[in-house]
Tab-separated table of C-alpha atoms in Angstrom:
chain	number	residue	atom	x	y	z
U	1	UNK	CA	-5.410	-26.448	-62.453
U	2	UNK	CA	-6.981	-27.154	-58.792
U	3	UNK	CA	-9.592	-29.502	-58.381
U	4	UNK	CA	-12.929	-27.763	-56.880
U	5	UNK	CA	-16.027	-28.716	-55.836
U	6	UNK	CA	-17.660	-28.514	-59.479
U	7	UNK	CA	-14.906	-28.937	-62.432
U	8	UNK	CA	-11.277	-27.154	-61.782
U	9	UNK	CA	-10.041	-23.656	-61.004
U	10	UNK	CA	-6.602	-22.059	-62.129
U	11	UNK	CA	-3.853	-21.528	-59.212
U	12	UNK	CA	-4.308	-17.768	-59.520
U	13	UNK	CA	-8.325	-18.022	-59.034
U	14	UNK	CA	-7.794	-19.837	-55.835
U	15	UNK	CA	-5.169	-17.537	-54.488
U	16	UNK	CA	-7.273	-14.320	-55.328
U	17	UNK	CA	-10.220	-16.044	-53.618
U	18	UNK	CA	-8.217	-16.927	-50.574
U	19	UNK	CA	-7.661	-13.474	-50.304
U	20	UNK	CA	-11.245	-12.298	-49.804
U	21	UNK	CA	-11.853	-14.836	-47.376
U	22	UNK	CA	-11.936	-13.135	-43.929
U	23	UNK	CA	-9.727	-15.055	-41.289
U	24	UNK	CA	-11.947	-16.513	-38.583
U	25	UNK	CA	-11.975	-14.550	-35.270
U	26	UNK	CA	-13.329	-14.985	-31.721
U	27	UNK	CA	-16.555	-13.187	-30.572
U	28	UNK	CA	-14.724	-10.299	-29.271
U	29	UNK	CA	-11.269	-9.896	-31.611
U	30	UNK	CA	-8.403	-11.747	-32.277
U	31	UNK	CA	-7.844	-15.037	-34.140
U	32	UNK	CA	-10.490	-18.142	-33.302
U	33	UNK	CA	-9.101	-20.287	-30.950
U	34	UNK	CA	-9.165	-24.134	-31.562
U	35	UNK	CA	-7.318	-25.293	-28.687
U	36	UNK	CA	-6.772	-23.385	-25.583
U	37	UNK	CA	-3.248	-23.262	-25.555
U	38	UNK	CA	-3.070	-20.180	-23.062
U	39	UNK	CA	-5.062	-22.291	-20.661
U	40	UNK	CA	-3.302	-25.337	-20.822
U	41	UNK	CA	0.140	-23.580	-20.376
U	42	UNK	CA	-1.062	-21.732	-17.403
U	43	UNK	CA	-2.148	-25.058	-16.262
U	44	UNK	CA	1.168	-26.672	-16.972
U	45	UNK	CA	3.262	-23.536	-14.890
U	46	UNK	CA	1.172	-23.444	-11.730
U	47	UNK	CA	1.788	-27.637	-11.633
U	48	UNK	CA	5.275	-27.234	-11.801
U	49	UNK	CA	5.447	-24.168	-9.475
U	50	UNK	CA	3.859	-26.712	-6.927
U	51	UNK	CA	6.298	-29.723	-8.139
U	52	UNK	CA	9.386	-27.212	-7.365
U	53	UNK	CA	7.540	-26.309	-3.786
U	54	UNK	CA	7.376	-29.859	-2.971
U	55	UNK	CA	11.194	-30.142	-3.363
U	56	UNK	CA	12.349	-26.820	-1.670
U	57	UNK	CA	9.008	-25.305	-0.129
U	58	UNK	CA	10.872	-23.128	2.579
U	59	UNK	CA	13.229	-21.588	-0.469
U	60	UNK	CA	10.812	-21.461	-3.114
U	61	UNK	CA	7.967	-19.718	-0.943
U	62	UNK	CA	10.953	-17.312	0.711
U	63	UNK	CA	11.873	-15.905	-2.413
U	64	UNK	CA	8.516	-16.006	-4.677
U	65	UNK	CA	5.493	-15.651	-2.595
U	66	UNK	CA	3.397	-12.308	-2.568
U	67	UNK	CA	5.002	-10.622	0.609
U	68	UNK	CA	4.053	-6.657	0.864
U	69	UNK	CA	7.166	-5.851	2.584
U	70	UNK	CA	9.141	-7.421	-0.124
U	71	UNK	CA	7.418	-6.031	-3.014
U	72	UNK	CA	7.630	-2.634	-1.153
U	73	UNK	CA	11.558	-2.746	-0.626
U	74	UNK	CA	12.065	-3.673	-4.479
U	75	UNK	CA	11.210	-7.449	-5.191
U	76	UNK	CA	8.423	-6.705	-8.018
U	77	UNK	CA	8.514	-10.157	-9.053
U	78	UNK	CA	6.498	-11.222	-5.898
U	79	UNK	CA	3.515	-9.508	-7.744
U	80	UNK	CA	3.277	-12.336	-10.320
U	81	UNK	CA	5.231	-15.000	-9.259
U	82	UNK	CA	3.098	-15.208	-5.977
U	83	UNK	CA	-0.234	-16.057	-8.067
U	84	UNK	CA	1.629	-19.097	-9.849
U	85	UNK	CA	2.474	-20.799	-6.182
U	86	UNK	CA	-0.248	-22.440	-3.622
U	87	UNK	CA	-0.374	-23.880	0.017
U	88	UNK	CA	2.490	-25.994	0.219
U	89	UNK	CA	2.589	-29.911	0.125
U	90	UNK	CA	1.063	-31.502	1.519
U	91	UNK	CA	-2.210	-29.526	1.457
U	92	UNK	CA	-3.444	-30.322	-1.819
U	93	UNK	CA	-6.920	-28.641	-1.831
U	94	UNK	CA	-5.737	-24.808	-2.811
U	95	UNK	CA	-4.030	-25.850	-6.302
U	96	UNK	CA	-6.783	-28.435	-7.110
U	97	UNK	CA	-9.536	-25.981	-6.400
U	98	UNK	CA	-7.670	-23.221	-8.511
U	99	UNK	CA	-6.852	-25.778	-11.349
U	100	UNK	CA	-10.278	-27.123	-11.631
U	101	UNK	CA	-11.554	-23.788	-11.903
U	102	UNK	CA	-9.127	-22.644	-14.292
U	103	UNK	CA	-9.894	-26.318	-16.639
U	104	UNK	CA	-13.444	-25.554	-16.163
U	105	UNK	CA	-13.962	-21.941	-17.200
U	106	UNK	CA	-10.206	-20.972	-19.204
U	107	UNK	CA	-11.270	-22.774	-22.358
U	108	UNK	CA	-14.773	-21.130	-22.828
U	109	UNK	CA	-13.193	-17.512	-21.761
U	110	UNK	CA	-10.612	-18.018	-24.193
U	111	UNK	CA	-12.675	-19.054	-27.217
U	112	UNK	CA	-14.625	-16.129	-26.686
U	113	UNK	CA	-11.830	-13.344	-26.160
U	114	UNK	CA	-8.945	-14.724	-28.283
U	115	UNK	CA	-5.588	-16.223	-26.699
U	116	UNK	CA	-3.908	-12.880	-26.380
U	117	UNK	CA	-6.942	-11.170	-24.432
U	118	UNK	CA	-7.762	-14.103	-22.282
U	119	UNK	CA	-3.787	-14.007	-21.191
U	120	UNK	CA	-4.037	-10.474	-20.509
U	121	UNK	CA	-7.044	-11.047	-18.505
U	122	UNK	CA	-5.611	-13.695	-16.556
U	123	UNK	CA	-2.412	-11.878	-15.736
U	124	UNK	CA	-3.777	-8.498	-14.980
U	125	UNK	CA	-6.465	-10.234	-12.716
U	126	UNK	CA	-3.803	-11.897	-10.728
U	127	UNK	CA	-1.660	-8.673	-10.593
U	128	UNK	CA	-4.550	-7.133	-9.558
U	129	UNK	CA	-5.233	-9.575	-6.670
U	130	UNK	CA	-1.817	-9.452	-5.731
U	131	UNK	CA	-1.946	-5.292	-5.571
U	132	UNK	CA	-4.925	-5.873	-3.287
U	133	UNK	CA	-2.731	-7.863	-1.069
U	134	UNK	CA	0.063	-5.476	-1.203
U	135	UNK	CA	-2.527	-2.740	-0.201
U	136	UNK	CA	-4.470	-4.595	2.502
U	137	UNK	CA	-2.739	-7.373	3.400
U	138	UNK	CA	0.928	-8.954	4.282
U	139	UNK	CA	1.584	-12.107	2.852
U	140	UNK	CA	-0.395	-14.759	0.569
U	141	UNK	CA	0.140	-17.343	-2.734
U	142	UNK	CA	-2.083	-18.470	-4.906
U	143	UNK	CA	-3.989	-18.162	-8.388
U	144	UNK	CA	-7.074	-17.445	-6.699
U	145	UNK	CA	-6.804	-13.756	-7.584
U	146	UNK	CA	-6.606	-14.576	-11.075
U	147	UNK	CA	-9.656	-17.023	-11.008
U	148	UNK	CA	-11.988	-14.663	-9.549
U	149	UNK	CA	-10.976	-12.294	-12.066
U	150	UNK	CA	-11.977	-14.801	-14.726
U	151	UNK	CA	-15.334	-15.547	-12.686
U	152	UNK	CA	-16.061	-11.938	-13.139
U	153	UNK	CA	-15.044	-12.252	-16.583
U	154	UNK	CA	-17.297	-14.963	-17.119
U	155	UNK	CA	-20.067	-12.676	-15.886
U	156	UNK	CA	-19.170	-9.778	-17.887
U	157	UNK	CA	-19.107	-12.204	-21.431
U	158	UNK	CA	-22.727	-13.867	-20.498
U	159	UNK	CA	-23.962	-10.743	-19.675
U	160	UNK	CA	-22.466	-8.950	-22.839
U	161	UNK	CA	-23.565	-12.406	-24.946
U	162	UNK	CA	-27.341	-11.951	-23.699
U	163	UNK	CA	-27.372	-15.315	-21.683
U	164	UNK	CA	-28.588	-16.101	-18.413
U	165	UNK	CA	-25.854	-14.937	-15.974
U	166	UNK	CA	-27.645	-15.613	-12.951
U	167	UNK	CA	-25.720	-19.054	-12.106
U	168	UNK	CA	-22.592	-16.850	-12.447
U	169	UNK	CA	-23.766	-14.409	-9.908
U	170	UNK	CA	-24.654	-17.443	-7.568
U	171	UNK	CA	-20.550	-18.909	-8.309
U	172	UNK	CA	-19.409	-15.787	-7.653
U	173	UNK	CA	-21.410	-15.006	-4.301
U	174	UNK	CA	-20.711	-18.430	-3.004
U	175	UNK	CA	-17.457	-17.929	-3.482
U	176	UNK	CA	-17.302	-14.359	-1.618
U	177	UNK	CA	-19.163	-15.493	1.205
U	178	UNK	CA	-16.612	-18.489	1.515
U	179	UNK	CA	-13.368	-16.006	1.094
U	180	UNK	CA	-14.838	-14.471	4.722
U	181	UNK	CA	-16.246	-17.588	6.352
U	182	UNK	CA	-12.897	-19.829	5.657
U	183	UNK	CA	-10.002	-18.993	7.883
U	184	UNK	CA	-6.880	-18.189	6.251
U	185	UNK	CA	-7.994	-16.874	2.897
U	186	UNK	CA	-6.908	-13.772	1.159
U	187	UNK	CA	-9.906	-11.505	1.185
U	188	UNK	CA	-7.465	-9.342	-0.592
U	189	UNK	CA	-6.462	-10.996	-3.130
U	190	UNK	CA	-9.919	-12.353	-3.926
U	191	UNK	CA	-11.780	-8.956	-4.327
U	192	UNK	CA	-8.578	-7.479	-5.965
U	193	UNK	CA	-8.674	-10.031	-8.505
U	194	UNK	CA	-12.370	-10.119	-8.932
U	195	UNK	CA	-12.360	-5.958	-9.687
U	196	UNK	CA	-9.579	-5.986	-11.854
U	197	UNK	CA	-10.894	-9.248	-14.427
U	198	UNK	CA	-14.431	-7.913	-14.171
U	199	UNK	CA	-13.296	-4.395	-15.287
U	200	UNK	CA	-10.871	-5.708	-17.987
U	201	UNK	CA	-13.462	-7.949	-19.301
U	202	UNK	CA	-15.851	-5.498	-19.588
U	203	UNK	CA	-13.553	-3.197	-21.703
U	204	UNK	CA	-13.078	-6.144	-24.056
U	205	UNK	CA	-16.429	-6.924	-24.153
U	206	UNK	CA	-18.060	-3.632	-24.561
U	207	UNK	CA	-15.399	-1.936	-26.917
U	208	UNK	CA	-16.958	-0.384	-30.119
U	209	UNK	CA	-16.604	-2.291	-32.985
U	210	UNK	CA	-14.590	0.583	-34.833
U	211	UNK	CA	-11.040	0.456	-33.855
U	212	UNK	CA	-11.913	-2.135	-31.595
U	213	UNK	CA	-8.681	-3.878	-30.903
U	214	UNK	CA	-6.898	-0.663	-30.183
U	215	UNK	CA	-9.827	0.492	-27.415
U	216	UNK	CA	-9.139	-2.883	-25.908
U	217	UNK	CA	-5.397	-2.890	-25.454
U	218	UNK	CA	-5.549	0.912	-24.369
U	219	UNK	CA	-7.845	-0.412	-21.624
U	220	UNK	CA	-6.004	-3.224	-20.690
U	221	UNK	CA	-2.671	-0.626	-20.656
U	222	UNK	CA	-4.590	1.836	-18.648
U	223	UNK	CA	-5.355	-1.063	-15.788
U	224	UNK	CA	-1.729	-2.053	-15.948
U	225	UNK	CA	-0.696	1.642	-15.558
U	226	UNK	CA	-2.894	2.204	-12.171
U	227	UNK	CA	-2.164	-1.096	-10.823
U	228	UNK	CA	1.775	0.085	-11.202
U	229	UNK	CA	1.204	3.551	-9.815
U	230	UNK	CA	-0.580	1.969	-6.473
U	231	UNK	CA	1.898	-0.005	-5.597
U	232	UNK	CA	4.528	2.766	-6.309
U	233	UNK	CA	2.633	5.640	-4.832
U	234	UNK	CA	1.380	3.963	-1.437
U	235	UNK	CA	2.940	2.086	1.110
U	236	UNK	CA	1.292	-1.584	2.309
U	237	UNK	CA	-1.036	-0.559	5.248
U	238	UNK	CA	0.304	-3.818	7.202
U	239	UNK	CA	3.292	-1.608	7.853
U	240	UNK	CA	2.128	1.432	8.803
U	241	UNK	CA	4.538	4.487	8.755
U	242	UNK	CA	6.224	3.208	5.799
U	243	UNK	CA	7.237	6.138	3.727
U	244	UNK	CA	5.766	6.267	-0.007
U	245	UNK	CA	8.127	5.260	-2.414
U	246	UNK	CA	8.688	8.153	-5.006
U	247	UNK	CA	11.608	7.059	-7.083
């Protein structure tokens, strides 16, 4: 027998009762999140990458920063690794701003979306930012594409839940203006990440309740496929005259 609030219950009764209890879920599917482990993991990876830059900045940036021509000739990893690097030391503002933004809004989004969906949102936003740089830029580093994707997702989630999203719009607007006003900022990465994150978040937030998980991950896979095809089929405009990659 097991102690209960009133009297006792048999072991079989407790087991059957537990089977009938539905596990807690995040608002938009997936397991409920108590500790935002994906957010903390991303923070740690970014900080460790910056520490590697501190030790060997030339080698780390040369091999892993986002570089359109490098991606074009087959260095595909740059599309992701470049999103975990930042302006090298002694500059600190770049990584400090991005990590502050991730710390500020990452946990809330992870709790709303669930850890797996949040990880997909972040990585697809980072990839979308890199694809923007590949198509319309040249070289860049930074998690800004992913962060701008989180900004877009925050707006979508606020609208979907019926919250006042005007503050988020102001946040996005101010940062977009700064993107074009401040020198040496990759507008391609920022806008590419913003568009991708907004689209992925909309697919997660507005998926129908029936077959929601299937619809959500099918949409994420479709976004991934489009981004990959853009890189495979189009050359970077910064290097006009290059033939498209066909195989």
